[in-house]
Amino acid sequence: MAIDSDPIPVTLRWAVRLLRAEAVALGLVAVWLIWSDLTAATTHLTSALLVTAFAVAGAAALWALGGALARRKAGARAPAIVLQLMLLPIGWYMIQGGMGWLGLPLMALGLGVAGLLVSPPTTRALGFE
């Protein structure tokens, strides 16, 4: 067994963990949406299926990006950052809608993970320097 002489930096490890945690959380939302789609008395089927598919695709994308970053695939960094920055308007509209208790942590999470992804140790580990 070979010892990796260049371990994954802690910033990249935490970014991967948080991306995977987001994927699990969004996957749970997708399961709830599927349950809601199946048990709703009335629904607009097209809209319900599109929202559910969006949640499933988002969870899959976050999980895949986390895996790619764990394997140090530099091309996964930009899409991961874009997904993190998408949490800013989502959080903002949650705050505007009276759900600041959820919107503020989402915004902080997005900024935090994006910060981890652009930090110098992560940048070096992905071969950008």
CSV table of C-alpha atoms in Angstrom, one decimal, residues 12-102:
chain,number,residue,atom,x,y,z
A,12,LEU,CA,-10.8,20.6,0.1
A,13,ARG,CA,-11.8,17.8,2.5
A,14,TRP,CA,-14.3,20.1,4.2
A,15,ALA,CA,-15.6,21.4,0.9
A,16,VAL,CA,-16.3,17.9,-0.3
A,17,ARG,CA,-18.0,17.0,3.0
A,18,LEU,CA,-20.2,20.0,2.9
A,19,LEU,CA,-21.1,19.4,-0.8
A,20,ARG,CA,-22.0,15.8,0.1
A,21,ALA,CA,-24.1,17.0,3.1
A,22,GLU,CA,-25.9,19.4,0.8
A,23,ALA,CA,-26.6,16.5,-1.6
A,24,VAL,CA,-28.0,14.4,1.2
A,25,ALA,CA,-30.2,17.3,2.4
A,26,LEU,CA,-31.5,18.0,-1.1
A,27,GLY,CA,-32.1,14.3,-1.6
A,28,LEU,CA,-34.3,14.3,1.5
A,29,VAL,CA,-36.2,17.2,0.1
A,30,ALA,CA,-36.6,15.3,-3.1
A,31,VAL,CA,-37.9,12.2,-1.2
A,32,TRP,CA,-40.4,14.5,0.5
A,33,LEU,CA,-41.4,16.0,-2.8
A,34,ILE,CA,-42.0,12.6,-4.3
A,35,TRP,CA,-44.1,11.6,-1.3
A,36,SER,CA,-46.1,14.9,-1.7
A,37,ASP,CA,-46.5,14.3,-5.4
A,38,LEU,CA,-47.9,10.8,-4.8
A,39,THR,CA,-50.3,11.8,-1.9
A,40,ALA,CA,-51.5,15.2,-3.0
A,41,ALA,CA,-55.3,15.4,-3.5
A,42,THR,CA,-54.9,17.8,-6.4
A,43,THR,CA,-51.8,19.0,-8.1
A,44,HIS,CA,-50.5,20.5,-11.4
A,45,LEU,CA,-48.7,17.3,-12.5
A,46,THR,CA,-46.2,19.0,-14.8
A,47,SER,CA,-45.1,21.6,-12.2
A,48,ALA,CA,-44.9,19.0,-9.5
A,49,LEU,CA,-42.7,16.7,-11.6
A,50,LEU,CA,-40.5,19.5,-12.7
A,51,VAL,CA,-39.8,20.7,-9.2
A,52,THR,CA,-39.2,17.1,-8.0
A,53,ALA,CA,-36.8,16.4,-11.0
A,54,PHE,CA,-35.0,19.7,-10.3
A,55,ALA,CA,-34.4,18.6,-6.6
A,56,VAL,CA,-33.2,15.1,-7.7
A,57,ALA,CA,-30.9,16.6,-10.4
A,58,GLY,CA,-29.5,19.1,-7.9
A,59,ALA,CA,-28.8,16.4,-5.3
A,60,ALA,CA,-27.1,14.2,-8.0
A,61,ALA,CA,-25.0,17.1,-9.2
A,62,LEU,CA,-23.8,18.1,-5.7
A,63,TRP,CA,-22.9,14.5,-4.9
A,64,ALA,CA,-21.0,14.1,-8.2
A,65,LEU,CA,-19.2,17.3,-7.9
A,66,GLY,CA,-18.1,16.3,-4.3
A,67,GLY,CA,-16.8,13.1,-5.7
A,68,ALA,CA,-15.0,14.7,-8.5
A,69,LEU,CA,-13.4,17.3,-6.2
A,70,ALA,CA,-12.3,14.4,-3.8
A,71,ARG,CA,-10.5,13.0,-6.8
A,72,ARG,CA,-9.0,16.4,-7.5
A,73,LYS,CA,-10.7,17.0,-10.8
A,74,ALA,CA,-10.1,20.7,-11.3
A,75,GLY,CA,-13.0,21.1,-13.7
A,76,ALA,CA,-15.5,20.4,-10.9
A,77,ARG,CA,-14.6,23.5,-9.0
A,78,ALA,CA,-16.3,26.1,-11.1
A,79,PRO,CA,-19.7,24.3,-11.3
A,80,ALA,CA,-19.5,23.7,-7.5
A,81,ILE,CA,-18.9,27.4,-6.9
A,82,VAL,CA,-21.8,28.3,-9.1
A,83,LEU,CA,-24.1,26.0,-7.2
A,84,GLN,CA,-22.9,27.5,-3.9
A,85,LEU,CA,-23.5,31.1,-5.2
A,86,MET,CA,-27.0,30.1,-6.2
A,87,LEU,CA,-27.7,29.8,-2.4
A,88,LEU,CA,-27.3,33.6,-2.1
A,89,PRO,CA,-30.5,34.6,-4.0
A,90,ILE,CA,-32.4,31.6,-2.5
A,91,GLY,CA,-31.4,32.7,1.0
A,92,TRP,CA,-32.2,36.3,0.2
A,93,TYR,CA,-35.7,35.5,-0.9
A,94,MET,CA,-36.2,33.3,2.1
A,95,ILE,CA,-35.2,36.2,4.3
A,96,GLN,CA,-37.7,38.5,2.4
A,97,GLY,CA,-40.4,35.9,2.9
A,98,GLY,CA,-39.9,35.8,6.7
A,99,MET,CA,-37.8,32.6,6.8
A,100,GLY,CA,-34.5,34.3,7.9
A,101,TRP,CA,-33.8,31.5,10.3
A,102,LEU,CA,-33.2,29.3,7.2
